[in-house]
N, CA, C and O of each residue as an XYZ file, in Angstrom:
692
protein
N      -2.610     -6.894     13.687
C      -1.779     -6.726     12.517
C      -2.565     -5.957     11.455
O      -3.736     -6.248     11.214
N      -1.926     -4.989     10.828
C      -2.580     -4.145      9.836
C      -2.645     -4.851      8.486
O      -1.728     -5.578      8.104
N      -3.744     -4.623      7.772
C      -3.933     -5.240      6.457
C      -3.167     -4.444      5.413
O      -3.298     -3.222      5.342
N      -2.379     -5.119      4.615
C      -1.571     -4.477      3.591
C      -2.335     -4.223      2.299
O      -3.523     -4.523      2.179
N      -1.618     -3.665      1.350
C      -2.205     -3.226      0.087
C      -2.909     -4.349     -0.666
O      -4.058     -4.181     -1.074
N      -2.250     -5.488     -0.860
C      -2.813     -6.550     -1.701
C      -4.062     -7.155     -1.079
O      -5.012     -7.479     -1.793
N      -4.076     -7.309      0.215
C      -5.253     -7.838      0.901
C      -6.422     -6.863      0.770
O      -7.554     -7.267      0.502
N      -6.137     -5.590      0.961
C      -7.173     -4.567      0.821
C      -7.670     -4.477     -0.615
O      -8.865     -4.302     -0.851
N      -6.761     -4.595     -1.573
C      -7.156     -4.534     -2.984
C      -8.064     -5.709     -3.342
O      -9.055     -5.533     -4.049
N      -7.734     -6.895     -2.862
C      -8.583     -8.065     -3.135
C      -9.972     -7.881     -2.517
O     -10.977     -8.221     -3.141
N     -10.030     -7.349     -1.301
C     -11.325     -7.100     -0.661
C     -12.135     -6.089     -1.468
O     -13.338     -6.263     -1.663
N     -11.475     -5.039     -1.934
C     -12.157     -4.016     -2.726
C     -12.627     -4.597     -4.057
O     -13.710     -4.256     -4.532
N     -11.824     -5.472     -4.664
C     -12.210     -6.111     -5.931
C     -13.458     -6.974     -5.737
O     -14.345     -6.985     -6.590
N     -13.524     -7.686     -4.630
C     -14.717     -8.497     -4.342
C     -15.930     -7.593     -4.166
O     -17.003     -7.883     -4.694
N     -15.766     -6.501     -3.429
C     -16.868     -5.552     -3.275
C     -17.267     -4.957     -4.625
O     -18.444     -4.686     -4.862
N     -16.297     -4.757     -5.501
C     -16.607     -4.195     -6.807
C     -17.428     -5.140     -7.663
O     -18.166     -4.683     -8.536
N     -17.324     -6.445     -7.441
C     -18.208     -7.384     -8.143
C     -19.655     -7.061     -7.771
O     -20.530     -7.040     -8.636
N     -19.903     -6.812     -6.495
C     -21.247     -6.427     -6.054
C     -21.662     -5.087     -6.662
O     -22.797     -4.919     -7.107
N     -20.726     -4.141     -6.672
C     -21.020     -2.811     -7.217
C     -21.338     -2.901     -8.706
O     -22.298     -2.287     -9.170
N     -20.541     -3.660     -9.462
C     -20.804     -3.817    -10.896
C     -22.119     -4.545    -11.146
O     -22.810     -4.252    -12.122
N     -22.469     -5.482    -10.286
C     -23.761     -6.154    -10.412
C     -24.885     -5.143    -10.226
O     -25.845     -5.121    -10.997
N     -24.760     -4.311     -9.205
C     -25.750     -3.258     -8.976
C     -25.816     -2.310    -10.178
O     -26.904     -1.949    -10.628
N     -24.651     -1.909    -10.696
C     -24.623     -1.009    -11.851
C     -25.282     -1.666    -13.063
O     -25.952     -0.992    -13.845
N     -25.096     -2.969    -13.221
C     -25.748     -3.698    -14.311
C     -27.257     -3.669    -14.175
O     -27.968     -3.503    -15.166
N     -27.751     -3.829    -12.956
C     -29.193     -3.764    -12.708
C     -29.714     -2.365    -13.041
O     -30.758     -2.227    -13.679
N     -28.992     -1.331    -12.614
C     -29.392      0.050    -12.924
C     -29.411      0.262    -14.437
O     -30.339      0.868    -14.972
N     -28.383     -0.241    -15.124
C     -28.314     -0.103    -16.582
C     -29.505     -0.797    -17.245
O     -30.182     -0.197    -18.080
N     -29.768     -2.056    -16.880
C     -30.885     -2.798    -17.474
C     -32.209     -2.107    -17.185
O     -33.077     -2.034    -18.055
N     -32.368     -1.602    -15.970
C     -33.571     -0.861    -15.607
C     -33.732      0.363    -16.502
O     -34.825      0.641    -16.997
N     -32.626      1.097    -16.707
C     -32.704      2.335    -17.489
C     -32.871      2.072    -18.983
O     -33.315      2.960    -19.711
N     -32.532      0.892    -19.453
C     -32.688      0.574    -20.877
C     -34.051     -0.053    -21.150
O     -34.723      0.326    -22.109
N     -34.464     -1.005    -20.322
C     -35.654     -1.790    -20.643
C     -36.913     -1.396    -19.875
O     -38.016     -1.530    -20.403
N     -36.776     -0.925    -18.671
C     -37.963     -0.650    -17.865
C     -38.322      0.834    -17.868
O     -39.492      1.197    -17.992
N     -37.318      1.680    -17.733
C     -37.571      3.122    -17.688
C     -36.526      3.855    -18.528
O     -35.618      4.482    -17.983
N     -36.654      3.779    -19.862
C     -35.648      4.402    -20.736
C     -35.527      5.916    -20.572
O     -34.520      6.502    -20.969
N     -36.535      6.547    -19.996
C     -36.466      8.004    -19.815
C     -35.332      8.406    -18.872
O     -34.923      9.567    -18.868
N     -34.817      7.465    -18.073
C     -33.686      7.760    -17.181
C     -32.483      8.223    -17.999
O     -31.719      9.079    -17.553
N     -32.314      7.660    -19.189
C     -31.171      8.028    -20.036
C     -31.192      9.508    -20.403
O     -30.139     10.118    -20.588
N     -32.382     10.083    -20.508
C     -32.492     11.507    -20.836
C     -31.896     12.381    -19.731
O     -31.422     13.485    -19.999
N     -31.919     11.894    -18.507
C     -31.368     12.662    -17.393
C     -29.865     12.862    -17.565
O     -29.309     13.851    -17.088
N     -29.212     11.928    -18.245
C     -27.774     12.043    -18.475
C     -27.460     12.913    -19.691
O     -26.312     13.314    -19.884
N     -28.460     13.205    -20.503
C     -28.223     13.965    -21.722
C     -28.632     15.421    -21.594
O     -28.456     16.200    -22.531
N     -29.165     15.787    -20.466
C     -29.556     17.171    -20.239
C     -28.347     18.000    -19.854
O     -27.276     17.872    -20.447
N     -28.523     18.826    -18.883
C     -27.417     19.673    -18.440
C     -26.368     18.839    -17.714
O     -26.636     17.730    -17.250
N     -25.194     19.391    -17.631
C     -24.090     18.733    -16.926
C     -24.440     18.508    -15.456
O     -24.112     17.468    -14.886
N     -25.096     19.472    -14.859
C     -25.468     19.373    -13.448
C     -26.492     18.255    -13.248
O     -26.391     17.481    -12.296
N     -27.476     18.172    -14.145
C     -28.473     17.105    -14.051
C     -27.815     15.741    -14.216
O     -28.128     14.808    -13.476
N     -26.913     15.620    -15.173
C     -26.205     14.352    -15.389
C     -25.378     13.984    -14.162
O     -25.387     12.833    -13.725
N     -24.666     14.954    -13.610
C     -23.832     14.711    -12.427
C     -24.696     14.282    -11.242
O     -24.363     13.323    -10.546
N     -25.787     14.977    -11.014
C     -26.675     14.655     -9.897
C     -27.322     13.280    -10.081
O     -27.452     12.517     -9.124
N     -27.724     12.971    -11.307
C     -28.314     11.660    -11.590
C     -27.309     10.548    -11.335
O     -27.631      9.549    -10.692
N     -26.095     10.721    -11.836
C     -25.048      9.727    -11.600
C     -24.763      9.562    -10.117
O     -24.564      8.448     -9.633
N     -24.746     10.672     -9.403
C     -24.513     10.615     -7.957
C     -25.630      9.843     -7.254
O     -25.363      8.965     -6.434
N     -26.873     10.174     -7.577
C     -28.010      9.545     -6.896
C     -28.146      8.058     -7.241
O     -28.517      7.255     -6.385
N     -27.848      7.691     -8.487
C     -28.029      6.298     -8.910
C     -26.842      5.398     -8.578
O     -27.022      4.202     -8.349
N     -25.637      5.952     -8.549
C     -24.452      5.112     -8.360
C     -23.678      5.491     -7.088
O     -23.551      4.675     -6.176
N     -23.171      6.710     -7.027
C     -22.278      7.089     -5.930
C     -22.948      6.987     -4.562
O     -22.371      6.422     -3.632
N     -24.147      7.520     -4.430
C     -24.823      7.498     -3.131
C     -25.103      6.068     -2.650
O     -24.762      5.745     -1.513
N     -25.709      5.202     -3.468
C     -25.931      3.826     -2.993
C     -24.632      3.080     -2.661
O     -24.576      2.345     -1.675
N     -23.599      3.265     -3.474
C     -22.318      2.601     -3.199
C     -21.720      3.146     -1.903
O     -21.204      2.383     -1.086
N     -21.789      4.453     -1.718
C     -21.278      5.057     -0.482
C     -22.044      4.552      0.731
O     -21.446      4.233      1.759
N     -23.363      4.480      0.613
C     -24.168      3.975      1.729
C     -23.816      2.523      2.054
O     -23.798      2.130      3.220
N     -23.538      1.734      1.022
C     -23.112      0.345      1.246
C     -21.864      0.311      2.127
O     -21.818     -0.422      3.115
N     -20.848      1.108      1.768
C     -19.608      1.096      2.541
C     -19.780      1.738      3.917
O     -19.161      1.295      4.885
N     -20.609      2.771      4.016
C     -20.845      3.405      5.319
C     -21.462      2.402      6.288
O     -20.986      2.239      7.411
N     -22.516      1.735      5.849
C     -23.187      0.763      6.720
C     -22.305     -0.457      6.948
O     -22.165     -0.918      8.080
N     -21.709     -0.985      5.877
C     -20.918     -2.219      5.988
C     -19.688     -2.037      6.869
O     -19.347     -2.938      7.635
N     -19.024     -0.905      6.779
C     -17.793     -0.693      7.545
C     -18.043     -0.149      8.951
O     -17.100      0.039      9.719
N     -19.300      0.102      9.288
C     -19.622      0.615     10.626
C     -19.966     -0.536     11.564
O     -19.928     -1.705     11.180
N     -20.299     -0.183     12.788
C     -20.668     -1.216     13.760
C     -21.978     -1.899     13.394
O     -22.303     -2.945     13.955
N     -22.736     -1.326     12.463
C     -23.981     -1.970     12.016
C     -23.659     -3.208     11.170
O     -24.169     -4.296     11.436
N     -22.814     -3.036     10.157
C     -22.504     -4.143      9.254
C     -21.249     -4.910      9.624
O     -21.084     -6.069      9.243
N     -20.388     -4.278     10.346
C     -19.117     -4.826     10.833
C     -18.043     -4.992      9.755
O     -16.881     -4.685     10.020
N     -18.375     -5.455      8.576
C     -17.411     -5.593      7.475
C     -18.178     -5.591      6.163
O     -19.305     -6.081      6.092
N     -17.565     -5.039      5.128
C     -18.155     -5.189      3.804
C     -17.998     -6.653      3.394
O     -17.235     -7.394      4.013
N     -18.709     -7.061      2.367
C     -18.628     -8.452      1.908
C     -17.193     -8.824      1.545
O     -16.709     -9.892      1.918
N     -16.517     -7.937      0.816
C     -15.130     -8.199      0.424
C     -14.197     -8.296      1.618
O     -13.328     -9.167      1.665
N     -14.375     -7.404      2.579
C     -13.526     -7.447      3.778
C     -13.779     -8.731      4.567
O     -12.849     -9.324      5.115
N     -15.030     -9.152      4.621
C     -15.343    -10.393      5.334
C     -14.644    -11.578      4.659
O     -14.093    -12.446      5.336
N     -14.668    -11.607      3.330
C     -14.019    -12.700      2.600
C     -12.506    -12.702      2.816
O     -11.890    -13.765      2.891
N     -11.913    -11.525      2.914
C     -10.460    -11.408      3.098
C     -10.058    -11.367      4.573
O      -8.875    -11.274      4.901
N     -11.046    -11.437      5.447
C     -10.831    -11.442      6.899
C     -10.089    -10.188      7.381
O      -9.109    -10.261      8.123
N     -10.596     -9.044      6.930
C     -10.090     -7.761      7.407
C     -11.285     -6.907      7.822
O     -12.414     -7.167      7.406
N     -11.035     -5.894      8.640
C     -12.102     -4.981      9.039
C     -11.506     -3.615      9.337
O     -10.297     -3.472      9.522
N     -12.379     -2.616      9.378
C     -11.973     -1.247      9.681
C     -12.304     -0.967     11.142
O     -13.415     -1.230     11.604
N     -11.323     -0.432     11.857
C     -11.512     -0.103     13.272
C     -11.034      1.326     13.534
O     -10.332      1.924     12.718
N     -11.433      1.859     14.695
C     -10.985      3.200     15.079
C      -9.730      3.115     15.950
O      -9.141      2.046     16.109
N      -9.333      4.253     16.508
C      -8.137      4.325     17.364
C      -8.187      3.371     18.555
O      -7.148      2.924     19.042
N      -9.395      3.062     19.023
C      -9.568      2.186     20.185
C      -9.809      0.733     19.788
O     -10.228     -0.081     20.611
N      -9.545      0.415     18.534
C      -9.739     -0.935     17.998
C     -11.210     -1.366     18.065
O     -11.515     -2.554     18.171
N     -12.114     -0.379     18.003
C     -13.553     -0.631     18.023
C     -14.116     -0.427     16.622
O     -13.512      0.250     15.790
N     -15.275     -1.017     16.373
C     -15.952     -0.807     15.097
C     -16.317      0.675     14.957
O     -16.491      1.375     15.954
N     -16.429      1.136     13.734
C     -16.691      2.549     13.473
C     -18.137      2.919     13.750
O     -19.053      2.125     13.537
N     -18.323      4.137     14.228
C     -19.670      4.691     14.311
C     -20.099      5.045     12.889
O     -19.270      5.099     11.980
N     -21.381      5.283     12.704
C     -21.874      5.698     11.384
C     -21.193      7.000     10.965
O     -20.831      7.160      9.800
N     -21.017      7.922     11.898
C     -20.364      9.195     11.584
C     -18.940      9.007     11.099
O     -18.539      9.602     10.098
N     -18.180      8.192     11.795
C     -16.788      7.964     11.403
C     -16.715      7.206     10.073
O     -15.853      7.496      9.244
N     -17.610      6.243      9.868
C     -17.649      5.514      8.592
C     -18.040      6.451      7.452
O     -17.564      6.297      6.327
N     -18.908      7.421      7.742
C     -19.314      8.395      6.722
C     -18.141      9.275      6.319
O     -17.897      9.477      5.130
N     -17.416      9.799      7.295
C     -16.248     10.641      6.996
C     -15.238      9.853      6.174
O     -14.726     10.355      5.174
N     -14.947      8.630      6.585
C     -13.975      7.788      5.877
C     -14.420      7.553      4.429
O     -13.617      7.664      3.502
N     -15.699      7.230      4.244
C     -16.211      6.936      2.906
C     -16.221      8.181      2.027
O     -15.886      8.101      0.845
N     -16.598      9.326      2.582
C     -16.600     10.565      1.790
C     -15.203     10.890      1.275
O     -15.036     11.254      0.111
N     -14.210     10.760      2.131
C     -12.831     11.043      1.710
C     -12.351      9.977      0.728
O     -11.681     10.287     -0.257
N     -12.694      8.733      1.000
C     -12.263      7.613      0.153
C     -12.785      7.755     -1.277
O     -12.059      7.483     -2.233
N     -14.045      8.182     -1.425
C     -14.646      8.250     -2.752
C     -14.552      9.624     -3.411
O     -15.134      9.836     -4.475
N     -13.840     10.546     -2.804
C     -13.636     11.854     -3.430
C     -13.013     11.729     -4.825
O     -13.508     12.373     -5.751
N     -11.953     10.933     -5.023
C     -11.414     10.799     -6.385
C     -12.422     10.199     -7.368
O     -12.453     10.577     -8.539
N     -13.234      9.274     -6.891
C     -14.240      8.656     -7.748
C     -15.221      9.715     -8.238
O     -15.553      9.760     -9.422
N     -15.684     10.565     -7.325
C     -16.640     11.597     -7.711
C     -15.982     12.666     -8.586
O     -16.616     13.187     -9.504
N     -14.722     12.995     -8.313
C     -14.004     13.933     -9.188
C     -13.871     13.368    -10.600
O     -13.977     14.108    -11.578
N     -13.640     12.064    -10.709
C     -13.526     11.462    -12.047
C     -14.872     11.493    -12.763
O     -14.917     11.692    -13.976
N     -15.972     11.298    -12.027
C     -17.294     11.414    -12.644
C     -17.526     12.844    -13.125
O     -18.022     13.068    -14.229
N     -17.165     13.794    -12.291
C     -17.316     15.196    -12.675
C     -16.565     15.475    -13.976
O     -17.097     16.104    -14.891
N     -15.320     14.998    -14.044
C     -14.513     15.251    -15.246
C     -15.072     14.514    -16.459
O     -15.004     15.033    -17.573
N     -15.620     13.324    -16.269
C     -16.222     12.595    -17.392
C     -17.404     13.381    -17.951
O     -17.518     13.551    -19.165
N     -18.286     13.863    -17.070
C     -19.421     14.663    -17.533
C     -18.939     15.966    -18.161
O     -19.509     16.431    -19.148
N     -17.916     16.542    -17.605
C     -17.350     17.789    -18.138
C     -16.816     17.571    -19.551
O     -17.065     18.383    -20.442
N     -16.080     16.475    -19.758
C     -15.493     16.205    -21.078
C     -16.594     15.901    -22.104
O     -16.493     16.310    -23.261
N     -17.636     15.188    -21.683
C     -18.753     14.916    -22.590
C     -19.435     16.225    -22.960
O     -19.784     16.442    -24.120
N     -19.624     17.094    -21.976
C     -20.279     18.376    -22.198
C     -19.453     19.254    -23.137
O     -20.010     19.913    -24.015
N     -18.134     19.269    -22.961
C     -17.264     20.107    -23.783
C     -17.077     19.553    -25.190
O     -16.849     20.313    -26.130
N     -17.172     18.241    -25.341
C     -16.901     17.642    -26.641
C     -15.464     17.903    -27.040
O     -14.538     17.521    -26.323
N     -15.273     18.540    -28.160
C     -13.929     18.867    -28.633
C     -13.458     20.228    -28.130
O     -12.409     20.716    -28.551
N     -14.220     20.837    -27.241
C     -13.857     22.152    -26.721
C     -12.636     22.101    -25.827
O     -12.154     21.030    -25.458
N     -12.154     23.266    -25.493
C     -10.954     23.368    -24.662
C     -11.276     23.169    -23.190
O     -12.320     23.597    -22.698
N     -10.363     22.516    -22.508
C     -10.462     22.402    -21.059
C      -9.965     23.698    -20.429
O      -9.076     24.360    -20.965
N     -10.539     24.046    -19.306
C     -10.103     25.228    -18.578
C      -8.981     24.857    -17.617
O      -8.745     23.678    -17.351
N      -8.304     25.852    -17.107
C      -7.213     25.608    -16.168
C      -7.712     24.848    -14.935
O      -6.999     23.994    -14.407
N      -8.921     25.149    -14.476
C      -9.497     24.451    -13.329
C      -9.647     22.952    -13.614
O      -9.445     22.127    -12.722
N     -10.000     22.604    -14.850
C     -10.145     21.192    -15.210
C      -8.820     20.453    -15.064
O      -8.786     19.331    -14.558
N      -7.751     21.065    -15.495
C      -6.427     20.442    -15.349
C      -6.052     20.311    -13.873
O      -5.437     19.327    -13.463
N      -6.427     21.302    -13.092
C      -6.153     21.258    -11.661
C      -6.916     20.099    -11.019
O      -6.364     19.369    -10.195
N      -8.184     19.933    -11.396
C      -9.000     18.838    -10.853
C      -8.402     17.486    -11.223
O      -8.335     16.591    -10.381
N      -7.970     17.328    -12.464
C      -7.338     16.071    -12.887
C      -6.058     15.829    -12.085
O      -5.779     14.698    -11.687
N      -5.289     16.878    -11.850
C      -4.073     16.746    -11.049
C      -4.376     16.311     -9.628
O      -3.698     15.438     -9.086
N      -5.395     16.915     -9.019
C      -5.804     16.536     -7.662
C      -6.293     15.092     -7.652
O      -5.992     14.330     -6.733
N      -7.041     14.727     -8.673
C      -7.553     13.360     -8.787
C      -6.417     12.337     -8.782
O      -6.440     11.382     -8.006
N      -5.430     12.538     -9.645
C      -4.301     11.601     -9.712
C      -3.434     11.649     -8.455
O      -2.909     10.623     -8.022
N      -3.285     12.823     -7.878
C      -2.498     12.938     -6.645
C      -3.169     12.177     -5.502
O      -2.498     11.480     -4.740
N      -4.493     12.309     -5.383
C      -5.207     11.602     -4.320
C      -5.120     10.089     -4.496
O      -4.847      9.366     -3.538
N      -5.349      9.614     -5.709
C      -5.265      8.169     -5.958
C      -3.870      7.663     -5.627
O      -3.720      6.624     -4.985
N      -2.853      8.390     -6.060
C      -1.469      7.989     -5.778
C      -1.193      7.976     -4.282
O      -0.598      7.031     -3.763
N      -1.627      9.024     -3.589
C      -1.445      9.081     -2.132
C      -2.153      7.923     -1.440
O      -1.593      7.294     -0.542
N      -3.376      7.645     -1.858
C      -4.142      6.558     -1.250
C      -3.365      5.250     -1.346
O      -3.244      4.521     -0.361
N      -2.841      4.955     -2.527
C      -2.131      3.685     -2.749
C      -0.782      3.673     -2.040
O      -0.483      2.745     -1.288
N       0.031      4.696     -2.275
C       1.393      4.698     -1.724
C       1.410      4.739     -0.199
O       2.298      4.160      0.427
N       0.438      5.417      0.402
C       0.407      5.457      1.862
C       0.111      4.076      2.447
O       0.683      3.704      3.472
N      -0.772      3.317      1.809
C      -1.051      1.959      2.300
C       0.192      1.088      2.160
O       0.472      0.256      3.023
N       0.929      1.279      1.082
C       2.124      0.460      0.847
C       3.257      0.840      1.797
O       3.928     -0.041      2.334
N       3.480      2.137      2.013
C       4.706      2.573      2.671
C       4.575      3.045      4.117
O       5.595      3.220      4.783
N       3.364      3.256      4.628
C       3.272      3.710      6.018
C       3.304      2.524      6.982
O       2.900      1.414      6.639
N       3.781      2.779      8.167
C       3.957      1.733      9.181
C       2.645      1.009      9.501
O       2.615     -0.216      9.616
N       1.571      1.776      9.641
C       0.278      1.192     10.006
C      -0.593      0.868      8.804
O      -1.769      0.535      8.955
N      -0.015      0.965      7.599
C      -0.733      0.649      6.352
C      -1.993      1.497      6.192
O      -3.008      1.030      5.674
N      -1.913      2.748      6.642
C      -3.058      3.651      6.556
C      -3.019      4.457      5.272
O      -1.981      5.000      4.894
N      -4.154      4.527      4.612
C      -4.313      5.419      3.479
C      -4.575      6.832      4.000
O      -4.766      7.037      5.199
N      -4.582      7.789      3.095
C      -4.880      9.163      3.491
C      -6.254      9.243      4.156
O      -6.415      9.917      5.174
N      -7.242      8.558      3.584
C      -8.579      8.610      4.171
C      -8.625      7.908      5.525
O      -9.429      8.280      6.379
N      -7.779      6.903      5.738
C      -7.689      6.277      7.061
C      -7.086      7.253      8.074
O      -7.582      7.386      9.193
N      -6.030      7.920      7.674
C      -5.381      8.878      8.587
C      -6.334     10.005      8.964
O      -6.472     10.352     10.137
N      -6.991     10.574      7.949
C      -7.877     11.710      8.212
C      -9.097     11.314      9.043
O      -9.614     12.122      9.814
N      -9.552     10.086      8.887
C     -10.722      9.636      9.655
C     -10.335      8.852     10.909
O     -11.199      8.350     11.629
N      -9.018      8.752     11.165
C      -8.491      8.052     12.348
C      -8.972      6.602     12.408
O      -9.470      6.130     13.430
N      -8.804      5.910     11.271
C      -9.201      4.508     11.186
C      -8.019      3.658     10.747
O      -7.018      4.160     10.236
N      -8.165      2.361     10.961
C      -7.152      1.380     10.568
C      -7.868      0.189      9.947
O      -8.982     -0.150     10.347
N      -7.236     -0.438      8.979
C      -7.763     -1.687      8.438
C      -6.879     -2.792      8.998
O      -5.668     -2.815      8.778
N      -7.510     -3.706      9.726
C      -6.751     -4.745     10.422
C      -7.142     -6.130      9.920
O      -8.252     -6.355      9.437
N      -6.199     -7.036     10.051
C      -6.393     -8.421      9.672
C      -7.055     -9.137     10.847
O      -6.500     -9.151     11.946
N      -8.223     -9.730     10.636
C      -8.942    -10.382     11.739
C      -8.465    -11.813     11.982
O      -8.874    -12.437     12.962
N      -7.628    -12.329     11.129
C      -7.101    -13.689     11.327
C      -6.230    -13.765     12.573
O      -6.089    -14.826     13.182
N      -5.651    -12.637     12.942
C      -4.705    -12.619     14.055
C      -5.279    -11.975     15.309
O      -4.540    -11.686     16.250
N      -6.596    -11.747     15.331
C      -7.154    -11.094     16.528
C      -7.932    -12.059     17.381
O      -8.465    -11.672     18.421
């Protein structure tokens, strides 16, 4: 049986408690132990984007890649909600397949970071047409991700379809 939207959302919320805890540790580290890290966010837009990616996006992505693959079997949130990600053959994901799924899944997250750094860099300046296009793609992807889980027969999000994965309820297996 495929895991629906609310079950997946609860699992993601539980995982986000871990992610926010990690982000809190990074914040405390950057304020009290190594304040020079804050300067990396105040330099160029590219430096800020790369720093944010290395400190937050990459570790979070690696967590989901390992956790959702055959190495970890389930993320902490998925384990609590008794769901897991499987491939077309109902097998655990390889690292490669988990990587593809995670990259597509977090594309909107990284686009939102890009736009946040862009808006900080511009201040009160004008946004370019490309910026509006990126925001449109960002909202379209988030909407597709949610609506596809709600309305498709197999409860697959866009990133599930593209990576040929399914989120299944383990209570019934």
